[in-house]
Structure formats: structure tokens, C-alpha cells
Short mmCIF file of C-alpha atoms and ligand atoms in Angstrom, two decimals:
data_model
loop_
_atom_site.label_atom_id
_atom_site.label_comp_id
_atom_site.label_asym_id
_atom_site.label_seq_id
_atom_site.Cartn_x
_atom_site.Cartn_y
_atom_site.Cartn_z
CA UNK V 1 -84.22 13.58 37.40
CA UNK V 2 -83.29 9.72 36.10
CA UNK V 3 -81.80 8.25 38.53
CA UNK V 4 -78.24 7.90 38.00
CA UNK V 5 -76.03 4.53 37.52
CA UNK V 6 -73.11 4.27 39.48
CA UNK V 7 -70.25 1.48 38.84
CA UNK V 8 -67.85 0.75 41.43
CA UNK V 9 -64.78 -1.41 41.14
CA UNK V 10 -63.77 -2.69 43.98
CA UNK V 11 -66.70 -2.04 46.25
CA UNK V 12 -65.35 -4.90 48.54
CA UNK V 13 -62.80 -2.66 49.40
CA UNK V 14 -62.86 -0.38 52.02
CA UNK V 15 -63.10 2.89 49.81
CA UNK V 16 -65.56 0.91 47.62
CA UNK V 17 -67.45 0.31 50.48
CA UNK V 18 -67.66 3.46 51.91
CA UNK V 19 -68.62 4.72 48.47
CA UNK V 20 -71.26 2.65 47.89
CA UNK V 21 -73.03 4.25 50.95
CA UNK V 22 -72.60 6.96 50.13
CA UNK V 23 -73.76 6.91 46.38
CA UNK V 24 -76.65 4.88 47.99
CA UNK V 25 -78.02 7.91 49.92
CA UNK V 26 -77.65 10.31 47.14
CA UNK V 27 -80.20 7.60 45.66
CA UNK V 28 -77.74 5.85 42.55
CA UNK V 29 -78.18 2.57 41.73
CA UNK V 30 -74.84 0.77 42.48
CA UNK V 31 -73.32 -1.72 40.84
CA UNK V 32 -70.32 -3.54 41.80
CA UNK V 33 -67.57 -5.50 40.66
CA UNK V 34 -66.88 -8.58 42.75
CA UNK V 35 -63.97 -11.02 42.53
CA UNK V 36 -65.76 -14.64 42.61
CA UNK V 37 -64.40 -16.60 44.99
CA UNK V 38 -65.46 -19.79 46.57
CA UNK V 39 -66.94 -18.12 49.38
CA UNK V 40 -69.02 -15.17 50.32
CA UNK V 41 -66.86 -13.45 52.73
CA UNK V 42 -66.90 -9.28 52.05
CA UNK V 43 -66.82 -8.20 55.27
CA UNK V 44 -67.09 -4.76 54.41
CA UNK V 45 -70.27 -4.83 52.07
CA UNK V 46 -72.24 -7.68 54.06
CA UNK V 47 -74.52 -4.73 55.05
CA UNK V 48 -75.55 -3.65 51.90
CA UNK V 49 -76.07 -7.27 49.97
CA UNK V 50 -79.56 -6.46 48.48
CA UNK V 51 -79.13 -2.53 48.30
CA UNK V 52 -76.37 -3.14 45.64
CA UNK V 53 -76.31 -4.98 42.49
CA UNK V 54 -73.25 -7.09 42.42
CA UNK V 55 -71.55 -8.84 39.26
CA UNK V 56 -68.47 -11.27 39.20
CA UNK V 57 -65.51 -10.05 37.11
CA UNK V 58 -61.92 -9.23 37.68
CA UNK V 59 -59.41 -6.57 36.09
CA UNK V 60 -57.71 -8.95 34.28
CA UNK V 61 -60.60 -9.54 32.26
CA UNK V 62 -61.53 -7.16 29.62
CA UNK V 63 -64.47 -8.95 28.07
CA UNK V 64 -66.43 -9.46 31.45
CA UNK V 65 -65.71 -5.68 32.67
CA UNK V 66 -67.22 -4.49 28.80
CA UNK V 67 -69.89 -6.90 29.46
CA UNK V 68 -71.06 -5.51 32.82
CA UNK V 69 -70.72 -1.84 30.85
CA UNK V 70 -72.70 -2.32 28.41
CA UNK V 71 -75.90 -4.48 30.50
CA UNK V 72 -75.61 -1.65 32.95
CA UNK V 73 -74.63 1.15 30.57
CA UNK V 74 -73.41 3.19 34.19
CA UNK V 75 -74.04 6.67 34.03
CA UNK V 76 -70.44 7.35 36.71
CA UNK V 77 -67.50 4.60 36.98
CA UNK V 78 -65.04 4.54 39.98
CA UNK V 79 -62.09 2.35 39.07
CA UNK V 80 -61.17 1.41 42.93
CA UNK V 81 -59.82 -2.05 42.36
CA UNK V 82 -56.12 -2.83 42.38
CA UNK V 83 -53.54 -4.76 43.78
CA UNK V 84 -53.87 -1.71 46.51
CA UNK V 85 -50.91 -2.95 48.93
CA UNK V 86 -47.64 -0.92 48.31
CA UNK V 87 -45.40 -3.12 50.27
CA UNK V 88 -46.75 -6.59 48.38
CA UNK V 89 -45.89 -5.27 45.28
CA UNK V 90 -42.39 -5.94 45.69
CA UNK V 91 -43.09 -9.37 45.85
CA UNK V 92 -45.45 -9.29 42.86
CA UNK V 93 -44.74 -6.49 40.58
CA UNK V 94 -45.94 -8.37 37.37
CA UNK V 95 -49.43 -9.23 38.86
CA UNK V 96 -49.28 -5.55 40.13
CA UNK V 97 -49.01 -3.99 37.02
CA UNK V 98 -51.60 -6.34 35.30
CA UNK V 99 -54.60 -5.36 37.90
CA UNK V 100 -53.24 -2.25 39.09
CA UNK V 101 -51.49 -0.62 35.65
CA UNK V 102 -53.33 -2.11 32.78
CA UNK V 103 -56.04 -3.21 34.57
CA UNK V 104 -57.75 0.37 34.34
CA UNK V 105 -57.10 0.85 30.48
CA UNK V 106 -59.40 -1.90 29.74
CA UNK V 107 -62.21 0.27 31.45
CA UNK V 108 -61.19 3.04 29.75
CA UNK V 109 -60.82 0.33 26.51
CA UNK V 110 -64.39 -0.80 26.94
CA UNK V 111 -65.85 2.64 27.46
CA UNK V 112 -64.21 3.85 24.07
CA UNK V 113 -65.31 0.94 22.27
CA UNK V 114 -68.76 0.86 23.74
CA UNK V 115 -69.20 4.80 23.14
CA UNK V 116 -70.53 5.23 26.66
CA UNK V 117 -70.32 8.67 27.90
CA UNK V 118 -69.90 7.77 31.34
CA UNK V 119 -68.13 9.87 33.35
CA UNK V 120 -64.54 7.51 35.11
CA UNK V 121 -62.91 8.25 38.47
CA UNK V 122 -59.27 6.25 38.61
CA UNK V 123 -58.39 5.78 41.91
CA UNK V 124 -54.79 7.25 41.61
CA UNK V 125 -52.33 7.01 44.74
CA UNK V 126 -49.58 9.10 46.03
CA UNK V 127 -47.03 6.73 45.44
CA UNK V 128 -47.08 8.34 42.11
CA UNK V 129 -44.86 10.88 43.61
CA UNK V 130 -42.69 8.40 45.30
CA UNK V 131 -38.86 9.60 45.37
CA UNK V 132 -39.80 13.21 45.22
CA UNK V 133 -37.47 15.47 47.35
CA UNK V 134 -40.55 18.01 48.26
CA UNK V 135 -42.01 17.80 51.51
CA UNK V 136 -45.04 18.88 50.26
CA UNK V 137 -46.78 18.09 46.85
CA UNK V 138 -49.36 19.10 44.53
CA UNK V 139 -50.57 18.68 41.75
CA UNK V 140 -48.19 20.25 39.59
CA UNK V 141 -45.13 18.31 41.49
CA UNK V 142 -43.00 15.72 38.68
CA UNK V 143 -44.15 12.08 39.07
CA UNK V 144 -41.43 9.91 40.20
CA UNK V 145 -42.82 6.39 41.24
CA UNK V 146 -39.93 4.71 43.35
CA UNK V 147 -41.87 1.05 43.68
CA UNK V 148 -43.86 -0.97 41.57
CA UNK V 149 -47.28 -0.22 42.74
CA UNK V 150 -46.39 3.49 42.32
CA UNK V 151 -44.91 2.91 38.64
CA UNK V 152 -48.64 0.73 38.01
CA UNK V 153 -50.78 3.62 39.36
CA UNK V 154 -48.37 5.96 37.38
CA UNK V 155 -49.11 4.24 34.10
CA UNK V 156 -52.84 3.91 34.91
CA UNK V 157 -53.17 8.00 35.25
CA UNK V 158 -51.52 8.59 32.69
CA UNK V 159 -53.26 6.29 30.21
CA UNK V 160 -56.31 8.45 31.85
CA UNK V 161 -54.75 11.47 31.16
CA UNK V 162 -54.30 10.38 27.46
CA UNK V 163 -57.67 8.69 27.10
CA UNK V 164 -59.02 12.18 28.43
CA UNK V 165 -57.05 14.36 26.06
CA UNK V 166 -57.33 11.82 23.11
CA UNK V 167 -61.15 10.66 23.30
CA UNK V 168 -62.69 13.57 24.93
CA UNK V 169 -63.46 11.31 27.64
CA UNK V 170 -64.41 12.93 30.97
CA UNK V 171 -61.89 11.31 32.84
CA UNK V 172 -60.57 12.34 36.53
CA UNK V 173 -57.58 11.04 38.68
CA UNK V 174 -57.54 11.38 42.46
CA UNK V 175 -54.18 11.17 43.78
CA UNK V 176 -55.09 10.17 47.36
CA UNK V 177 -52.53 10.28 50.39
CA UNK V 178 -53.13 7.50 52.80
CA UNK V 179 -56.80 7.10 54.47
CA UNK V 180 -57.85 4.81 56.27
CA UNK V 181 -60.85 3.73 58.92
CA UNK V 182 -61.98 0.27 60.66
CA UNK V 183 -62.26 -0.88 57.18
CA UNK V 184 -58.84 -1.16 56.46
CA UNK V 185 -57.20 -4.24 55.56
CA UNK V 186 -54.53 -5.66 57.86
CA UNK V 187 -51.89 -5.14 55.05
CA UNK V 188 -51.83 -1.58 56.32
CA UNK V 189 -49.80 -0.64 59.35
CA UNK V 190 -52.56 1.89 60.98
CA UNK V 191 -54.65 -1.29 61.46
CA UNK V 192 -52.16 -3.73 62.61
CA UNK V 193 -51.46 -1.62 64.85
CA UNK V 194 -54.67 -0.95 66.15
CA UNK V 195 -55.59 -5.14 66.00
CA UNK V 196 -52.59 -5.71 67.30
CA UNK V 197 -53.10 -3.56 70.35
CA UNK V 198 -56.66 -4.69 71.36
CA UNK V 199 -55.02 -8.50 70.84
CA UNK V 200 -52.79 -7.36 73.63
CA UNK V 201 -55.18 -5.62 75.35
CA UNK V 202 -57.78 -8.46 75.37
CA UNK V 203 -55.55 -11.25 75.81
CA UNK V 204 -56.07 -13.02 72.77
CA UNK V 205 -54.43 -16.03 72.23
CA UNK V 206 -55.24 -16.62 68.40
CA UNK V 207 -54.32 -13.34 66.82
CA UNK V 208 -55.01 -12.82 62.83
CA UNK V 209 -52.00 -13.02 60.99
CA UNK V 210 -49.53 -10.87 59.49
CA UNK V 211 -48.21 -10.31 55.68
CA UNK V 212 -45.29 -12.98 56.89
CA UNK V 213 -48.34 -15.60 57.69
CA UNK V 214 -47.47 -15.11 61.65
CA UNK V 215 -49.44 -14.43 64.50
CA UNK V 216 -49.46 -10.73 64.24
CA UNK V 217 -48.87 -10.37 67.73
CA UNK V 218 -46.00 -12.96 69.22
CA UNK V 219 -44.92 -12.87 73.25
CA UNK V 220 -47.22 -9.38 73.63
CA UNK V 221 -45.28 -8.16 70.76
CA UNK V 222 -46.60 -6.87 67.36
CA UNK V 223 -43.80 -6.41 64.38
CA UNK V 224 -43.50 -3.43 62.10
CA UNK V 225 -41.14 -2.36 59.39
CA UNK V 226 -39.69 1.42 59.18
CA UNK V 227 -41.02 3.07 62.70
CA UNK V 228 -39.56 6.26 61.46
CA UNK V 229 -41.29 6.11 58.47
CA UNK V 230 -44.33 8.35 58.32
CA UNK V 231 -47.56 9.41 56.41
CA UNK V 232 -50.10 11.86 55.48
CA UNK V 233 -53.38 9.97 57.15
CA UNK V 234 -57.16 10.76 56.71
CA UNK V 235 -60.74 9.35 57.15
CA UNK V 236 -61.75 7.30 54.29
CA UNK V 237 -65.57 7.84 54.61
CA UNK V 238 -64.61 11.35 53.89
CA UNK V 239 -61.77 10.90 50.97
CA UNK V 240 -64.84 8.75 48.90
CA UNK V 241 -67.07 12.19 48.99
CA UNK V 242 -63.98 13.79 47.52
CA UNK V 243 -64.09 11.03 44.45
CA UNK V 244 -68.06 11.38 43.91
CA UNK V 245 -67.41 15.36 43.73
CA UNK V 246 -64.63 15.09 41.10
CA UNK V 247 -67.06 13.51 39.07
CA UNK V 248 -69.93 16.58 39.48
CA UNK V 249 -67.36 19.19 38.45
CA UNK V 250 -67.78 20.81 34.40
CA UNK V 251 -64.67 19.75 33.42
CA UNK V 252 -62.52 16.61 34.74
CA UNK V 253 -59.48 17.56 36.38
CA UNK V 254 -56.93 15.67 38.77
CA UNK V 255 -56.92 16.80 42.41
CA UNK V 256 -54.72 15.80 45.44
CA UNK V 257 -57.06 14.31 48.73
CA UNK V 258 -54.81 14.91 51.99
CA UNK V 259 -54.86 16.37 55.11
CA UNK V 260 -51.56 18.17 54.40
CA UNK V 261 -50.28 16.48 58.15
CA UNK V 262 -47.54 14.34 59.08
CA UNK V 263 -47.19 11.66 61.88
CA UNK V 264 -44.50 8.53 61.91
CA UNK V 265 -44.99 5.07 62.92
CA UNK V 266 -44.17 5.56 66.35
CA UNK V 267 -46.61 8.45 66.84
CA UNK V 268 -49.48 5.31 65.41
CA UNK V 269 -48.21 3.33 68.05
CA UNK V 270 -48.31 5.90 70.84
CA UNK V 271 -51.94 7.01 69.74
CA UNK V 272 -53.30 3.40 69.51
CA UNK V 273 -51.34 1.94 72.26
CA UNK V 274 -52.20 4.93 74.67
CA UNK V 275 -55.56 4.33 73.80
CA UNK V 276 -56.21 0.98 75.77
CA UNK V 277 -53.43 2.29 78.72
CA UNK V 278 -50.47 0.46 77.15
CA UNK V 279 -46.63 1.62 76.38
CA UNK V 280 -45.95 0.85 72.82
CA UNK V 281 -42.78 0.64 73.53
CA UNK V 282 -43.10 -2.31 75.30
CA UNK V 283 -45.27 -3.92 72.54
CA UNK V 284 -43.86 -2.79 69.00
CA UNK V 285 -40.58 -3.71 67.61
CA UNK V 286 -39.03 -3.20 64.22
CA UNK V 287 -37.95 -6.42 61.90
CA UNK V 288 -35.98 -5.69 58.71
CA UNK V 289 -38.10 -8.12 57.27
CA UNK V 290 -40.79 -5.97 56.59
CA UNK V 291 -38.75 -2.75 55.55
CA UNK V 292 -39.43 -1.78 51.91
CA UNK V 293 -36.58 -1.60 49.81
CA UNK V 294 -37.27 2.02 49.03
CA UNK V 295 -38.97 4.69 50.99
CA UNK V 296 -41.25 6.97 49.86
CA UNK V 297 -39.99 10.87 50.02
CA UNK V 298 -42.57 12.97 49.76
CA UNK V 299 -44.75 13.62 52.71
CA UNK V 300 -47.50 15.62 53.11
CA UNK V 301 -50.27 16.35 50.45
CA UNK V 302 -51.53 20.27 49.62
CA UNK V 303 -55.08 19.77 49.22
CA UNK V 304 -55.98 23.63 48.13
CA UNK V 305 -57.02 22.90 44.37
CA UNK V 306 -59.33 20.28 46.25
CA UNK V 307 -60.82 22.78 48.55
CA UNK V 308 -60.96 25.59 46.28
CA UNK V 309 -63.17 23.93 43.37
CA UNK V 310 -64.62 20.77 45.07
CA UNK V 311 -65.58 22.54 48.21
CA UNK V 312 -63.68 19.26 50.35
CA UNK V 313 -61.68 19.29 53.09
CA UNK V 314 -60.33 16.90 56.10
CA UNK V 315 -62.51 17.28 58.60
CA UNK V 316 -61.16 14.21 61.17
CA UNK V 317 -57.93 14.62 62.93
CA UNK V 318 -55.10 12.00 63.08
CA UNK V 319 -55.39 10.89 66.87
CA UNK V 320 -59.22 10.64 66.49
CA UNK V 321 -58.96 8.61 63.21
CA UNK V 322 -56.87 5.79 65.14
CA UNK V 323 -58.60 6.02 68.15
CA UNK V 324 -62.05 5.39 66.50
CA UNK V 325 -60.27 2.26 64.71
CA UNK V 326 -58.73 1.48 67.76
CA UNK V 327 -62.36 1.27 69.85
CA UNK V 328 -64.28 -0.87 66.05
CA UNK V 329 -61.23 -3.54 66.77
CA UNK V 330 -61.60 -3.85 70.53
CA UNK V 331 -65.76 -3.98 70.06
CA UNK V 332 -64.94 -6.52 66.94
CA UNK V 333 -62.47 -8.81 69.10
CA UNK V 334 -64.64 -8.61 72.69
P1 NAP P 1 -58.67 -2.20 49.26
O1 NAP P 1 -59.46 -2.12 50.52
O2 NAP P 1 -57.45 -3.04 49.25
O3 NAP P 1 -59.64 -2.69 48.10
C1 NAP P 1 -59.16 -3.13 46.87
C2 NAP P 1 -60.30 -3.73 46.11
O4 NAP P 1 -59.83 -4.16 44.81
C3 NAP P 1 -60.92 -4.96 46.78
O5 NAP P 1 -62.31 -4.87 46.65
C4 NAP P 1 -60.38 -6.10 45.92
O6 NAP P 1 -61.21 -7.22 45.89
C5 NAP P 1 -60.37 -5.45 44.57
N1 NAP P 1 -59.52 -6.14 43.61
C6 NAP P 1 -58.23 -6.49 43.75
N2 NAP P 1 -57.80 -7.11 42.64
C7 NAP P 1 -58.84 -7.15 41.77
C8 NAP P 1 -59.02 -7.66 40.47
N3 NAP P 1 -58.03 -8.28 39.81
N4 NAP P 1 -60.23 -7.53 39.88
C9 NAP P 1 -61.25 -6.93 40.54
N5 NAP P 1 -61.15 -6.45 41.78
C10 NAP P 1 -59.96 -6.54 42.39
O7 NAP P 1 -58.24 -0.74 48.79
P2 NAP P 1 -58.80 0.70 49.25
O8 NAP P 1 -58.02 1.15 50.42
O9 NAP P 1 -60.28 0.65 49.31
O10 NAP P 1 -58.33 1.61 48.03
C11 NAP P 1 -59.16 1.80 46.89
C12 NAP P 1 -58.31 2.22 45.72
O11 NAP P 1 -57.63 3.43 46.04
C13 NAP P 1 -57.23 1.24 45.33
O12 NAP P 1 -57.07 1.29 43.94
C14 NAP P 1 -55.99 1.77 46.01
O13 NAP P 1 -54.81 1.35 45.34
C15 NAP P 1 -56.24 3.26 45.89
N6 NAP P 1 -55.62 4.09 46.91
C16 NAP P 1 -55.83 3.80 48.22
C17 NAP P 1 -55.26 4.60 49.19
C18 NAP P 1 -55.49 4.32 50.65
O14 NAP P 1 -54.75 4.89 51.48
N7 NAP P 1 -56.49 3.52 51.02
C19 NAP P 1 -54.49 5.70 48.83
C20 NAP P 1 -54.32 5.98 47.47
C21 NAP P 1 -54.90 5.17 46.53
P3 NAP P 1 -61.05 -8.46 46.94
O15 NAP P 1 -61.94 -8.10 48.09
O16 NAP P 1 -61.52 -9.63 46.14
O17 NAP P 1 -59.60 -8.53 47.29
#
């Protein structure tokens, strides 16, 4: 067998990360799609500099990303990059749907124009359910995006949808519930709340900061928004397998990633908190500041198309997902 080209947007990320690995040991060649900045600072790749081939380009750029397609000529693409933060996309909805909404269709753009039958993975959220009264979803449930990152990732699948059904493209969407790991950015409450706690724990005095540009932990205190607000929460090293098997399938379908589970804010603190001997509710309070103007309904994600015809399933439970992130930030911080 050839071996096999894989491009990754996003691979700076912590899904693209993960999948890199992963792709890595199944013996790909990866390429990856770096932001340039001024610096070299990808925490989550630093390992694998020389296993990967890395090119500058950005979203927003359509000649650069058919550039990199056509010197590489990538036999799988996994669209991972986006403005990926729900909550900042209040703040920047335009910027949102440029990277996260359009910035996919100029893949899918280049790969049409170049004739490249490579197969695409869109990274496609559950936000793209937003509003919707069912507790449960699947793939057959209406779309109904309630913020703007959910509206961008809506347009994005369905431009996939349409490139799919127009082109004959083998095109697949993964509508992913939350998953996270030690990886995960400090946008996302699981790992403020586990950085904030081993900040407490540990004593630091210069905490990193928050999305307000505070200390993320003031007078032994760490800030959240919604604390009733929950999620469906899995293992990202395992949610990237899900992605690579999409792509292995005969025909490209859509499938939800979950773990069809439910925990709130306050169950995060009590798991991460708990952890290091501590009583969140000494050390987590909610500031309207950070509440999003609209919650997401829906809550849980059925995953049995997934498990029925990819073979995947969540194999990590909830309390050891934040514990494990928990123990990476107090190793990280000591
Ligand atoms: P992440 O850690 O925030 O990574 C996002 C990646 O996109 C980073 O590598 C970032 O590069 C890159 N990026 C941002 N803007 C870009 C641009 N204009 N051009 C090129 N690259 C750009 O996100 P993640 O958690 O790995 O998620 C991966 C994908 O899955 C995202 O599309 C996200 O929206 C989607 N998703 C995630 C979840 C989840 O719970 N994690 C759930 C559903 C869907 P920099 O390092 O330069 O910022």
C-alpha cells in the first residue's frame, strides 16, 4: 500500500493534535496548516515538530490553502480549524463566520477546482443544534443554531452537504458534543476549572488569565458564567479516532460523537475541586459577565449510528476525564 497523505487544519489545536498522532501511527504523512505568527509557540504539537510537515496559511486565505492542496495533493483532509470558542463569538461574529463558516468552503472550493479526490472531514459542532427542545439528539434532529459560532458551523455543513450531493465529493460532517483533555484551551470552562484549581491548590501567585484578561483565579477564587449550565463531555484522543473512521467508511455520511451523558458546571467543579481536597464552593463563583446571551438546549448526544457503522464508542468516563486534566495541570504548574 502507498502510503497515504493526510491534511490537517488546525493541527495546533488540541483535536488537531491528537489527530496527528494518531494518523502518525497508522503511518500517514501529515501535513499541517499553521497560522504564522511571530513566534513558535504550539504547545500542543512541540512534540511532533519533525514527524509532521508543517505549512503557514490561514482560512481566510483561499489561494495559500489551494496552494498547499495541490504541492501535497493529500490523499484525506480534516478541516479542524475555526474560530472554535462558542462564547467569543458573540463578541466577534463577523470574524467567526469568515474562519469558521466560509472558511471551510474554500477547501471544499480548492478541492473542486483542483479535481482532487481527496476524501474531507469538517469538523462540525453541536451547537448546530443549539435551541433545540430535545434532550437528546441525533442525527436526524432539525438544526437550529441559537449563536453565531453555531449559525458558522451550520453554514459550513451544509455547504458540505451540498458540495457532497452536488460534486460527488466524499464529504463527511462530525457533529461532535464537547471533548476535551489537558489539551484544551483555557477558553473552555473544563480547563479553567481544572487550572484554576491546581492555582489554588499550589499557591500560585501569577495565575494565567481569563477571557476578561484577569487573573483567572482572584482572592482563591476562580469566576465562571452559567454553573447550572451543563454538557455532554468526552475524551478528545478518542473523538479524533471517530473523525479518521468517518473517512474509511464506503460512503460519507454525518455521524453524532457523544457520550450520550450529562453533568453541569457545578458537578466540573466538585470533580476537579474534590480532586486536590478542596470545596468548590468555597472557590467558584458565578459573574454575569461571562453568561452567554443564549443557552444552548439540547443536551446529550445519541451516538448509536456512530457505534453501529464506525464501530466507536466513549470509552472514558466524565469524573476520570477531569481528574486526568486535573493531575497534567498540577504536574504542568509544580
Ligand atoms: P482548538 O483547540 O481551539 O483549535 C483550533 C485550531 O484552529 C487551532 O489550531 C487554531 O490555530 C486554528 N485556527 C483558528 N483560526 C484559524 C485560521 N483563520 N486559519 C487557520 N487556522 C486557524 O479547537 P479543538 O477543540 O481542537 O476543535 C477542533 C475543531 O472541532 C474546531 O473546528 C472546533 O470548532 C470543532 N469542535 C470542537 C469541539 C470540542 O468540544 N473541542 C466540539 C465540536 C466541534 P492557532 O493555534 O493559531 O489559534
Amino acid at each position: 500500500m502507498p502510503q497515504k497523505t493526510a491534511f490537517i487544519t488546525g493541527i495546533s489545536g488540541q483535536d488537531g493534535s491528537y489527530l496527528a498522532e494518531l494518523l502518525l501511527e497508522k503511518g500517514y504523512r501529515v501535513v499541517g496548516l499553521v497560522r504564522r505568527s511571530t513566534h513558535f509557540h504550539h504547545e500542543n504539537i512541540g512534540h511532533l515538530v519533525g514527524k509532521v510537515t508543517l505549512e503557514h496559511g490561514d482560512l481566510m486565505d483561499a489561494s495559500t490553502i489551494e496552494d498547499i492542496l495541490a504541492k501535497h495533493r493529500p490523499d484525506e483532509v480534516y478541516n479542524l480549524a475555526a474560530q472554535s470558542v462558542p462564547a467569543d463569538s458573540w463578541a466577534q461574529p463577523i470574524v467567526t463566520a469568515e474562519i469558521t463558516g466560509v472558511g471551510p468552503l474554500r477547501i471544499l472550493e480548492a478541492l473542486r477546482k483542483l479535481k482532487l479526490p481527496a476524501r474531507f472531514y469538517q469538523a462540525t459542532s453541536r451547537e448546530i443544534f443549539g435551541g433545540a427542545p430535545q434532550e437528546v439528539v441525533d442525527e436526524s434532529t432539525p438544526f437550529l443554531a441559537n449563536n453565531p459560532y453555531g449559525v458558522a458551523k451550520l453554514y459550513a455543513h451544509l455547504m458540505m452537504m451540498t458540495y457532497r450531493q452536488s460534486y460527488d465529493m466524499f464529504a463527511c460532517g462530525g457533529i461532535l458534543f464537547n471533548h476535551e483533555s489537558p489539551r484544551r484551551s483555557l477558553h473552555f470552562v473544563t480547563r479553567k476549572v481544572t487550572m484554576a484549581a491546581a492555582c489554588i491548590a499550589l499557591g500560585i501567585k501569577d495565575p494565567p488569565l481569563n477571557e476578561l484578561g484577569e487573573p483567572l483565579v482572584q482572592g482563591g477564587k476562580v469566576r465562571l458564567g452559567n454553573l447550572d449550565a451543563g454538557r455532554d463531555w468526552g475524551y478528545a484522543a478518542e473523538y479524533v479516532e471517530a473523525m479518521w473512521r468517518m473517512l474509511q467508511q464506503r460512503e460519507p455520511r454525518d455521524y453524532i460523537i457523544a457520550t450520550n451523558t450529562y453533568y453541569t458546571n457545578r458537578d466540573l467543579c466538585q470533580v476537579a475541586f474534590a480532586r486536590l481536597g478542596l470545596d468548590w464552593r468555597e472557590h467558584v463563583e458565578s459573574d454575569p459577565r461571562l453568561m452567554r446571551p443564549t443557552e444552548i438546549a439540547a443536551a446529550r448526544g445519541d451516538y448509536s449510528k456512530a457505534k453501529a457503522e464506525l464501530g466507536w464508542q466513549p470509552r472514558t468516563q466524565f469524573r476520570e476525564l477531569i481528574e486526568m486534566m486535573v493531575d497534567e495541570d498540577m504536574r504542568r504548574l509544580s
